[in-house]
């Protein structure tokens, strides 16, 4: 029996061990449901985050998912208004087909829609020969395209996906190809169709083909499937399609895109069964939407509250905006508040400043861990300022200063001019008054002299003037 001290030591050691372990998150994804498929992938289409993977690098026959690359090349190389003419090779193509006849003329756009919606192999051969002259040369183009797309574990030997030993791909490669395809709105519009009507041709009446992707609209009782012991229709709310594939060797393959709210999910299942591929996909989509959601952390073009000082500029500061939108995948039950941002701006920049100049960085954190960043750029162009800009005075303020200064100078000059005029007038007036006083004194002096002369004459000579004589 262990002593109390020994037990206490063991308890304290165990407690310290537990406390030293990293804290478990308050949330976690539920277990991925059991799949019939041999390989699978689940991706957040917006962020590119891989949410689940199973044997994703295993090389497997891809069946008609091959047609993704055929369509990519067609969208790039083929004039959609062109008329394509089927030949004997097209008419003899095996598997699912539109049953094109030798010499039948069909519009390129119609052929591409039928290729992706109804997965018709004869349309794949028709498109391949129209672009490259032969299926052999087109296959070379396909494999070159794979290298261009950056996938390295895929090799094709035909444009449709019928079985061939050296025709293979992986769930990871198909996911990457599908993501690229769905970026093209023309492709996305085509694969979202539940059916397509082909106008009458020179050898056939009008035809309507249904999509092989039952998740788009199938609600027939005969195609109901069990999903986790629940019998369900294949139709899936929010399904956007992508591509089905099935051969005996490849089994059931399905690449599916679906959207709920702001969250878009892409799934890939390979080597399932004909109906199992739909059940597997629904399981994965349900699991993904239940456990994850996409949040927008930053928005391209949004103006931030901060600003950067501008030296020698027409304006002494410039606003900033976010350069890129950043999305991030978080657990569904997590609050948006687990996403935070940190803005770091340059202390200053020198004019001239062009719009879009990088002036800082906005970092995104999830629970304190950095998960992304984007540049912060100038919202507008700032030209080099005038003389006063070296003191940080903006041009519009400098204009006010200069205008006020000029007005003050004009006012001073006007005052001085008025003062000078006033003083001159005052001086002239004083001079006139002085001259008048001088004249008056002179006249008074003359009058006094005259009187003195008269008084003198009287006194000395007794002389009287005429006035006295009378």
Short mmCIF file of C-alpha atoms in Angstrom, two decimals:
data_model
loop_
_atom_site.label_atom_id
_atom_site.label_comp_id
_atom_site.label_asym_id
_atom_site.label_seq_id
_atom_site.Cartn_x
_atom_site.Cartn_y
_atom_site.Cartn_z
CA UNK A 1 0.00 0.00 0.00
CA UNK A 2 1.37 3.43 -1.00
CA UNK A 3 1.97 6.02 1.73
CA UNK A 4 -0.16 9.22 1.91
CA UNK A 5 2.90 11.28 0.98
CA UNK A 6 3.53 9.08 -2.05
CA UNK A 7 -0.12 9.44 -3.15
CA UNK A 8 0.03 13.20 -2.66
CA UNK A 9 3.20 13.39 -4.79
CA UNK A 10 1.58 11.37 -7.58
CA UNK A 11 -1.53 13.58 -7.45
CA UNK A 12 0.52 16.78 -7.65
CA UNK A 13 2.58 15.39 -10.53
CA UNK A 14 -0.55 14.43 -12.42
CA UNK A 15 -2.09 17.85 -11.75
CA UNK A 16 1.03 19.64 -13.03
CA UNK A 17 1.02 17.44 -16.14
CA UNK A 18 -2.61 18.33 -16.88
CA UNK A 19 -2.02 22.03 -16.30
CA UNK A 20 0.96 22.01 -18.64
CA UNK A 21 -1.11 20.60 -21.52
CA UNK A 22 -2.43 23.10 -24.11
CA UNK A 23 -6.00 24.16 -23.51
CA UNK A 24 -8.52 22.35 -25.68
CA UNK A 25 -10.66 24.55 -27.90
CA UNK A 26 -14.23 25.18 -26.85
CA UNK A 27 -15.40 23.78 -30.16
CA UNK A 28 -14.51 20.96 -32.51
CA UNK A 29 -15.78 19.37 -35.70
CA UNK A 30 -17.93 16.29 -35.43
CA UNK A 31 -16.60 13.04 -36.83
CA UNK A 32 -16.68 12.63 -40.59
CA UNK A 33 -19.34 10.10 -41.57
CA UNK A 34 -18.32 6.72 -42.91
CA UNK A 35 -17.95 6.78 -46.71
CA UNK A 36 -18.25 4.15 -49.38
CA UNK A 37 -15.75 6.06 -51.51
CA UNK A 38 -12.10 5.05 -51.51
CA UNK A 39 -10.81 8.64 -51.81
CA UNK A 40 -12.37 11.97 -50.88
CA UNK A 41 -11.72 15.68 -50.40
CA UNK A 42 -13.70 18.53 -48.83
CA UNK A 43 -12.62 22.12 -49.49
CA UNK A 44 -13.90 25.58 -48.61
CA UNK A 45 -14.11 27.04 -52.11
CA UNK A 46 -13.66 30.61 -50.94
CA UNK A 47 -10.61 30.16 -48.73
CA UNK A 48 -9.14 27.03 -50.30
CA UNK A 49 -8.91 25.46 -46.83
CA UNK A 50 -8.95 21.65 -46.90
CA UNK A 51 -11.58 20.53 -44.39
CA UNK A 52 -11.21 16.79 -44.94
CA UNK A 53 -9.11 14.43 -47.03
CA UNK A 54 -8.99 10.68 -47.46
CA UNK A 55 -6.47 8.94 -49.72
CA UNK A 56 -6.35 12.21 -51.66
CA UNK A 57 -3.07 11.37 -53.43
CA UNK A 58 -4.08 7.84 -54.44
CA UNK A 59 -4.11 7.40 -58.24
CA UNK A 60 -7.58 6.29 -59.33
CA UNK A 61 -9.43 6.09 -62.64
CA UNK A 62 -11.38 9.37 -62.93
CA UNK A 63 -14.05 8.30 -65.47
CA UNK A 64 -15.98 11.28 -66.92
CA UNK A 65 -14.55 13.81 -64.48
CA UNK A 66 -11.91 13.87 -67.24
CA UNK A 67 -14.29 16.10 -69.18
CA UNK A 68 -13.40 19.04 -66.90
CA UNK A 69 -10.13 19.46 -68.76
CA UNK A 70 -11.81 18.90 -72.15
CA UNK A 71 -14.20 21.72 -71.28
CA UNK A 72 -11.42 24.03 -70.05
CA UNK A 73 -9.59 23.70 -73.35
CA UNK A 74 -12.82 24.15 -75.30
CA UNK A 75 -13.66 27.36 -73.47
CA UNK A 76 -10.19 28.64 -74.25
CA UNK A 77 -9.74 27.44 -77.84
CA UNK A 78 -13.15 26.90 -79.40
CA UNK A 79 -15.38 29.52 -81.01
CA UNK A 80 -18.72 28.85 -79.34
CA UNK A 81 -20.62 30.09 -82.39
CA UNK A 82 -18.84 27.63 -84.70
CA UNK A 83 -20.63 24.71 -86.36
CA UNK A 84 -19.00 21.33 -85.66
CA UNK A 85 -19.45 18.38 -87.99
CA UNK A 86 -19.46 14.82 -86.62
CA UNK A 87 -17.62 12.08 -88.52
CA UNK A 88 -17.61 8.28 -88.29
CA UNK A 89 -15.22 8.28 -85.32
CA UNK A 90 -17.56 10.57 -83.39
CA UNK A 91 -20.60 8.48 -84.28
CA UNK A 92 -18.84 5.28 -83.19
CA UNK A 93 -17.87 6.56 -79.71
CA UNK A 94 -18.88 4.15 -76.96
CA UNK A 95 -20.69 4.82 -73.69
CA UNK A 96 -23.09 7.65 -72.94
CA UNK A 97 -23.67 9.70 -76.07
CA UNK A 98 -25.96 12.15 -77.81
CA UNK A 99 -26.01 9.64 -80.69
CA UNK A 100 -24.50 12.07 -83.16
CA UNK A 101 -24.56 10.78 -86.74
CA UNK A 102 -21.83 10.89 -89.34
CA UNK A 103 -22.15 14.29 -91.03
CA UNK A 104 -24.38 15.77 -88.34
CA UNK A 105 -23.84 19.47 -87.72
CA UNK A 106 -24.12 20.88 -84.20
CA UNK A 107 -23.25 24.22 -82.65
CA UNK A 108 -20.10 24.24 -80.50
CA UNK A 109 -21.95 25.79 -77.55
CA UNK A 110 -24.56 23.02 -77.68
CA UNK A 111 -21.86 20.35 -77.83
CA UNK A 112 -20.09 21.79 -74.78
CA UNK A 113 -23.32 21.98 -72.78
CA UNK A 114 -24.20 18.37 -73.61
CA UNK A 115 -20.64 17.32 -72.74
CA UNK A 116 -20.91 18.69 -69.20
CA UNK A 117 -24.62 18.28 -68.47
CA UNK A 118 -25.30 14.83 -69.92
CA UNK A 119 -21.65 13.66 -70.01
CA UNK A 120 -21.88 12.55 -73.64
CA UNK A 121 -18.68 10.93 -74.88
CA UNK A 122 -19.34 11.56 -78.58
CA UNK A 123 -19.42 15.30 -77.88
CA UNK A 124 -16.00 14.98 -76.21
CA UNK A 125 -14.54 13.40 -79.35
CA UNK A 126 -16.31 15.96 -81.55
CA UNK A 127 -14.82 18.88 -79.56
CA UNK A 128 -11.37 17.29 -79.42
CA UNK A 129 -11.17 16.81 -83.19
CA UNK A 130 -12.56 20.28 -83.87
CA UNK A 131 -9.78 21.84 -81.77
CA UNK A 132 -6.75 19.63 -82.45
CA UNK A 133 -7.63 17.68 -85.61
CA UNK A 134 -7.38 14.34 -83.83
CA UNK A 135 -8.05 12.89 -80.39
CA UNK A 136 -4.34 11.97 -80.15
CA UNK A 137 -3.23 15.58 -80.53
CA UNK A 138 -5.99 16.77 -78.22
CA UNK A 139 -4.83 14.36 -75.49
CA UNK A 140 -1.38 15.90 -75.77
CA UNK A 141 -3.00 19.29 -75.24
CA UNK A 142 -4.84 17.92 -72.22
CA UNK A 143 -1.68 16.67 -70.55
CA UNK A 144 0.08 19.95 -71.30
CA UNK A 145 -2.87 21.72 -69.72
CA UNK A 146 -2.49 19.56 -66.60
CA UNK A 147 1.11 20.74 -66.23
CA UNK A 148 -0.05 24.32 -66.72
CA UNK A 149 -2.64 23.86 -63.97
CA UNK A 150 0.03 22.55 -61.61
CA UNK A 151 -1.27 19.00 -61.14
CA UNK A 152 1.33 16.27 -61.26
CA UNK A 153 -0.45 13.01 -60.40
CA UNK A 154 -2.85 12.99 -63.33
CA UNK A 155 -2.46 11.62 -66.86
CA UNK A 156 -5.12 11.37 -69.54
CA UNK A 157 -5.24 9.20 -72.64
CA UNK A 158 -8.64 10.26 -74.03
CA UNK A 159 -10.97 13.30 -73.86
CA UNK A 160 -13.97 11.54 -72.26
CA UNK A 161 -12.76 9.26 -69.46
CA UNK A 162 -13.59 5.81 -70.82
CA UNK A 163 -11.35 3.26 -69.16
CA UNK A 164 -7.65 3.08 -70.08
CA UNK A 165 -4.83 1.81 -67.90
CA UNK A 166 -2.76 4.98 -68.25
CA UNK A 167 -5.72 7.26 -67.61
CA UNK A 168 -5.72 8.26 -63.93
CA UNK A 169 -6.00 11.11 -61.44
CA UNK A 170 -6.30 11.80 -57.71
CA UNK A 171 -8.93 13.42 -55.51
CA UNK A 172 -6.46 16.21 -54.78
CA UNK A 173 -5.78 16.92 -58.46
CA UNK A 174 -9.46 16.80 -59.41
CA UNK A 175 -10.28 19.22 -56.60
CA UNK A 176 -7.69 21.67 -57.90
CA UNK A 177 -8.95 21.34 -61.48
CA UNK A 178 -12.57 21.78 -60.39
CA UNK A 179 -11.74 24.89 -58.36
CA UNK A 180 -10.14 26.44 -61.45
CA UNK A 181 -13.09 25.45 -63.64
CA UNK A 182 -15.62 26.99 -61.27
CA UNK A 183 -13.81 30.33 -61.43
CA UNK A 184 -15.03 30.61 -65.04
CA UNK A 185 -18.65 31.85 -64.91
CA UNK A 186 -19.38 30.20 -68.27
CA UNK A 187 -18.40 26.81 -66.89
CA UNK A 188 -20.27 27.36 -63.62
CA UNK A 189 -23.43 28.33 -65.50
CA UNK A 190 -23.32 25.19 -67.66
CA UNK A 191 -22.77 22.64 -64.88
CA UNK A 192 -25.56 24.12 -62.74
CA UNK A 193 -28.17 23.13 -65.33
CA UNK A 194 -30.45 20.20 -64.54
CA UNK A 195 -31.22 19.75 -68.23
CA UNK A 196 -30.32 21.14 -71.63
CA UNK A 197 -32.23 21.36 -74.89
CA UNK A 198 -30.33 20.83 -78.12
CA UNK A 199 -31.99 22.50 -81.12
CA UNK A 200 -32.78 20.39 -84.17
CA UNK A 201 -29.83 19.65 -86.44
CA UNK A 202 -29.54 18.63 -90.06
CA UNK A 203 -29.96 14.97 -89.01
CA UNK A 204 -31.84 14.99 -85.69
CA UNK A 205 -34.92 16.50 -84.10
CA UNK A 206 -34.72 18.73 -81.04
CA UNK A 207 -33.47 16.81 -77.99
CA UNK A 208 -33.53 17.51 -74.26
CA UNK A 209 -30.88 15.82 -72.13
CA UNK A 210 -30.93 15.50 -68.35
CA UNK A 211 -27.98 16.11 -66.07
CA UNK A 212 -26.20 13.04 -64.77
CA UNK A 213 -25.76 14.94 -61.49
CA UNK A 214 -28.79 13.85 -59.45
CA UNK A 215 -28.01 16.37 -56.71
CA UNK A 216 -29.26 19.17 -58.97
CA UNK A 217 -32.92 18.18 -59.20
CA UNK A 218 -33.64 14.48 -58.74
CA UNK A 219 -36.58 13.82 -56.42
CA UNK A 220 -37.72 10.49 -57.86
CA UNK A 221 -38.51 7.67 -55.47
CA UNK A 222 -36.48 5.20 -57.53
CA UNK A 223 -33.28 7.17 -56.91
CA UNK A 224 -33.70 7.73 -53.18
CA UNK A 225 -30.62 6.88 -51.16
CA UNK A 226 -29.73 6.16 -47.57
CA UNK A 227 -27.67 8.87 -45.92
CA UNK A 228 -26.72 7.85 -42.38
CA UNK A 229 -29.71 5.52 -42.18
CA UNK A 230 -32.09 8.20 -43.47
CA UNK A 231 -33.79 7.63 -46.81
CA UNK A 232 -33.42 10.82 -48.81
CA UNK A 233 -33.90 12.19 -52.30
CA UNK A 234 -30.72 12.94 -54.22
CA UNK A 235 -31.60 16.60 -54.75
CA UNK A 236 -29.46 18.77 -52.50
CA UNK A 237 -30.42 22.32 -51.58
CA UNK A 238 -27.74 24.72 -52.79
CA UNK A 239 -26.08 22.27 -55.18
CA UNK A 240 -24.22 24.02 -58.02
CA UNK A 241 -23.10 20.93 -59.91
CA UNK A 242 -19.66 20.18 -61.29
CA UNK A 243 -19.17 16.70 -62.79
CA UNK A 244 -20.09 13.06 -62.44
CA UNK A 245 -18.13 10.05 -63.60
CA UNK A 246 -18.72 6.31 -63.73
CA UNK A 247 -17.13 3.28 -65.31
CA UNK A 248 -16.94 -0.25 -64.04
CA UNK A 249 -13.22 0.14 -63.31
CA UNK A 250 -13.46 3.64 -61.81
CA UNK A 251 -16.64 3.07 -59.86
CA UNK A 252 -18.74 6.11 -59.00
CA UNK A 253 -17.01 9.50 -59.00
CA UNK A 254 -18.56 12.86 -58.25
CA UNK A 255 -17.23 16.39 -57.90
CA UNK A 256 -19.85 18.65 -56.36
CA UNK A 257 -20.07 22.32 -55.37
CA UNK A 258 -22.78 23.62 -53.06
CA UNK A 259 -23.52 26.87 -51.27
CA UNK A 260 -25.38 27.78 -48.10
CA UNK A 261 -25.29 31.41 -47.05
CA UNK A 262 -21.80 32.77 -47.61
CA UNK A 263 -20.17 29.34 -47.40
CA UNK A 264 -19.30 27.41 -50.57
CA UNK A 265 -18.07 23.83 -50.30
CA UNK A 266 -16.45 21.59 -52.91
CA UNK A 267 -16.40 17.82 -52.45
CA UNK A 268 -14.68 15.08 -54.41
CA UNK A 269 -15.45 11.38 -54.06
CA UNK A 270 -13.73 8.68 -56.10
CA UNK A 271 -14.24 4.94 -56.43
CA UNK A 272 -17.63 4.77 -54.75
CA UNK A 273 -20.66 3.04 -56.29
CA UNK A 274 -23.11 4.40 -58.85
CA UNK A 275 -25.54 5.67 -56.19
CA UNK A 276 -23.06 5.64 -53.34
CA UNK A 277 -21.24 8.63 -54.83
CA UNK A 278 -24.36 10.73 -54.28
CA UNK A 279 -24.86 9.46 -50.72
CA UNK A 280 -21.18 10.04 -49.92
CA UNK A 281 -21.32 13.57 -51.31
CA UNK A 282 -24.45 14.46 -49.35
CA UNK A 283 -22.81 13.14 -46.18
CA UNK A 284 -19.74 15.27 -46.76
CA UNK A 285 -21.72 18.39 -47.62
CA UNK A 286 -23.97 17.99 -44.56
CA UNK A 287 -20.90 17.49 -42.37
CA UNK A 288 -19.06 20.49 -43.85
CA UNK A 289 -21.98 22.91 -43.57
CA UNK A 290 -22.76 21.71 -40.03
CA UNK A 291 -19.21 22.19 -38.81
CA UNK A 292 -17.73 25.09 -40.77
CA UNK A 293 -18.60 28.50 -42.15
CA UNK A 294 -16.76 31.14 -44.15
CA UNK A 295 -16.31 34.63 -42.75
CA UNK A 296 -15.04 37.76 -44.45
CA UNK A 297 -12.15 39.17 -42.43
CA UNK A 298 -11.24 42.10 -44.67
CA UNK A 299 -13.05 43.66 -47.60
CA UNK A 300 -11.28 44.95 -50.70
CA UNK A 301 -11.57 48.71 -51.00
CA UNK A 302 -12.93 49.37 -47.51
CA UNK A 303 -11.56 52.63 -46.09
CA UNK A 304 -9.92 52.39 -42.67
CA UNK A 305 -9.95 54.99 -39.90
CA UNK A 306 -6.18 55.52 -39.87
CA UNK A 307 -4.12 57.79 -42.09
CA UNK A 308 -0.48 58.41 -42.99
CA UNK A 309 1.27 61.78 -42.76
CA UNK A 310 2.49 63.17 -46.09
CA UNK A 311 5.65 65.28 -46.23
CA UNK A 312 5.88 68.11 -48.79
CA UNK A 313 2.39 67.30 -50.08
CA UNK A 314 -0.53 69.39 -51.25
CA UNK A 315 -2.27 67.66 -48.33
CA UNK A 316 -0.42 66.66 -45.17
CA UNK A 317 -2.13 63.28 -44.76
CA UNK A 318 -3.68 60.54 -46.89
CA UNK A 319 -6.36 57.98 -46.09
CA UNK A 320 -5.86 54.23 -46.44
CA UNK A 321 -7.97 51.37 -47.75
CA UNK A 322 -7.75 47.58 -47.79
CA UNK A 323 -6.14 46.12 -50.90
CA UNK A 324 -7.57 42.57 -50.80
CA UNK A 325 -10.51 40.66 -49.40
CA UNK A 326 -9.52 37.92 -46.97
CA UNK A 327 -11.84 35.06 -46.12
CA UNK A 328 -11.26 32.49 -43.42
CA UNK A 329 -12.95 29.26 -42.44
CA UNK A 330 -14.03 28.97 -38.82
CA UNK A 331 -16.07 26.40 -36.88
CA UNK A 332 -19.80 26.96 -37.28
CA UNK A 333 -20.40 27.49 -33.57
CA UNK A 334 -17.49 29.92 -33.14
CA UNK A 335 -18.28 33.62 -32.73
CA UNK A 336 -17.07 36.12 -35.32
CA UNK A 337 -15.12 37.77 -32.52
CA UNK A 338 -12.44 35.08 -32.70
CA UNK A 339 -11.29 36.94 -35.83
CA UNK A 340 -9.39 40.13 -35.07
CA UNK A 341 -7.24 42.47 -37.14
CA UNK A 342 -4.12 44.53 -36.45
CA UNK A 343 -3.31 47.60 -38.55
CA UNK A 344 0.29 48.76 -38.96
CA UNK A 345 0.87 51.99 -40.93
CA UNK A 346 4.00 53.80 -42.08
CA UNK A 347 4.78 56.81 -39.88
CA UNK A 348 4.91 59.05 -42.95
CA UNK A 349 5.51 59.12 -46.69
CA UNK A 350 6.85 61.74 -49.09
CA UNK A 351 4.88 63.45 -51.85
CA UNK A 352 4.02 62.88 -54.58
CA UNK A 353 1.91 59.90 -53.51
CA UNK A 354 0.18 57.83 -56.19
CA UNK A 355 -3.18 56.23 -55.47
CA UNK A 356 -2.67 52.63 -54.42
CA UNK A 357 0.78 53.11 -52.93
CA UNK A 358 1.41 50.55 -50.18
CA UNK A 359 1.42 52.36 -46.84
CA UNK A 360 1.05 49.54 -44.36
CA UNK A 361 -0.33 46.10 -43.64
CA UNK A 362 -3.52 44.73 -42.09
CA UNK A 363 -2.98 41.40 -40.34
CA UNK A 364 -5.76 38.92 -39.55
CA UNK A 365 -5.69 36.79 -36.40
CA UNK A 366 -7.81 33.87 -35.31
CA UNK A 367 -7.77 33.46 -31.54
CA UNK A 368 -4.46 35.32 -31.44
CA UNK A 369 -2.83 33.27 -34.24
CA UNK A 370 -1.97 35.10 -37.44
CA UNK A 371 -3.84 33.56 -40.36
CA UNK A 372 -3.48 36.14 -43.13
CA UNK A 373 -2.56 39.67 -44.12
CA UNK A 374 -3.16 42.21 -46.86
CA UNK A 375 -1.54 45.46 -47.87
CA UNK A 376 -3.07 48.79 -46.94
CA UNK A 377 -2.83 51.38 -49.73
CA UNK A 378 -3.40 55.10 -50.33
CA UNK A 379 -6.99 56.03 -51.10
CA UNK A 380 -6.01 58.89 -53.42
CA UNK A 381 -3.11 60.60 -55.14
CA UNK A 382 -1.41 63.47 -53.33
CA UNK A 383 0.59 65.91 -55.46
CA UNK A 384 3.70 67.71 -54.30
CA UNK A 385 2.77 70.83 -52.35
CA UNK A 386 3.86 74.45 -52.47
CA UNK A 387 6.54 76.28 -50.50
CA UNK A 388 4.72 76.09 -47.18
CA UNK A 389 4.30 72.29 -47.45
CA UNK A 390 7.78 71.88 -45.92
CA UNK A 391 6.20 73.17 -42.71
CA UNK A 392 3.32 70.71 -42.99
CA UNK A 393 0.91 73.38 -44.21
CA UNK A 394 -1.55 72.08 -46.79
CA UNK A 395 -1.98 73.92 -50.07
CA UNK A 396 -5.55 74.98 -49.38
CA UNK A 397 -4.42 76.42 -46.02
CA UNK A 398 -1.41 78.00 -47.70
CA UNK A 399 -3.75 79.60 -50.23
CA UNK A 400 -5.76 81.12 -47.42
CA UNK A 401 -2.57 82.36 -45.78
CA UNK A 402 -1.26 83.87 -49.00
CA UNK A 403 -4.65 85.43 -49.79
CA UNK A 404 -4.86 86.89 -46.31
CA UNK A 405 -1.29 88.14 -46.51
CA UNK A 406 -1.89 89.81 -49.87
CA UNK A 407 -5.11 91.35 -48.56
CA UNK A 408 -3.23 92.65 -45.52
CA UNK A 409 -0.49 94.14 -47.70
CA UNK A 410 -3.08 95.76 -49.97
CA UNK A 411 -4.86 97.15 -46.91
CA UNK A 412 -1.61 98.50 -45.48
CA UNK A 413 -0.68 100.06 -48.81
CA UNK A 414 -4.15 101.59 -49.05
CA UNK A 415 -3.86 102.96 -45.52
CA UNK A 416 -0.39 104.36 -46.19
CA UNK A 417 -1.59 105.89 -49.45
CA UNK A 418 -4.54 107.47 -47.72
CA UNK A 419 -2.31 108.72 -44.95
CA UNK A 420 0.14 110.25 -47.43
CA UNK A 421 -2.69 111.95 -49.32
CA UNK A 422 -4.11 113.21 -46.06
CA UNK A 423 -0.74 114.54 -44.90
CA UNK A 424 -0.07 116.20 -48.21
CA UNK A 425 -3.43 117.92 -48.10
CA UNK A 426 -2.77 118.96 -44.52
CA UNK A 427 0.61 120.35 -45.44
CA UNK A 428 -0.84 122.22 -48.41
CA UNK A 429 -3.57 123.62 -46.18
CA UNK A 430 -1.06 124.74 -43.57
CA UNK A 431 1.09 126.32 -46.27
CA UNK A 432 -1.95 128.16 -47.64
CA UNK A 433 -2.90 129.33 -44.16
CA UNK A 434 0.66 130.48 -43.51
CA UNK A 435 0.75 132.32 -46.84
CA UNK A 436 -2.57 133.93 -46.05
CA UNK A 437 -1.30 135.05 -42.63
CA UNK A 438 1.84 136.40 -44.27
CA UNK A 439 -0.20 138.36 -46.78
CA UNK A 440 -2.41 139.67 -44.01
CA UNK A 441 0.62 140.75 -41.99
CA UNK A 442 2.11 142.39 -45.04
CA UNK A 443 -1.10 144.17 -45.83
CA UNK A 444 -1.42 145.25 -42.17
CA UNK A 445 2.14 146.47 -42.19
CA UNK A 446 1.54 148.42 -45.38
CA UNK A 447 -1.58 149.98 -43.93
CA UNK A 448 0.23 150.90 -40.72
CA UNK A 449 3.10 152.41 -42.66
CA UNK A 450 0.71 154.46 -44.70
CA UNK A 451 -0.97 155.74 -41.56
CA UNK A 452 2.38 156.51 -40.00
CA UNK A 453 3.45 158.42 -43.10
CA UNK A 454 0.24 160.46 -42.96
CA UNK A 455 0.59 161.17 -39.28
CA UNK A 456 4.18 162.16 -39.83
CA UNK A 457 3.32 164.59 -42.64
CA UNK A 458 0.66 166.22 -40.49
CA UNK A 459 2.93 166.62 -37.61
CA UNK A 460 5.81 168.05 -39.57
CA UNK A 461 4.35 169.91 -42.42
CA UNK A 462 0.84 170.54 -41.25
CA UNK A 463 -0.17 168.95 -44.41
CA UNK A 464 -3.68 167.71 -44.69
CA UNK A 465 -5.04 165.27 -47.03
CA UNK A 466 -7.93 166.05 -49.26
CA UNK A 467 -10.34 164.59 -46.81
CA UNK A 468 -9.21 167.04 -44.14
CA UNK A 469 -9.57 170.01 -46.48
CA UNK A 470 -13.16 169.56 -47.10
#
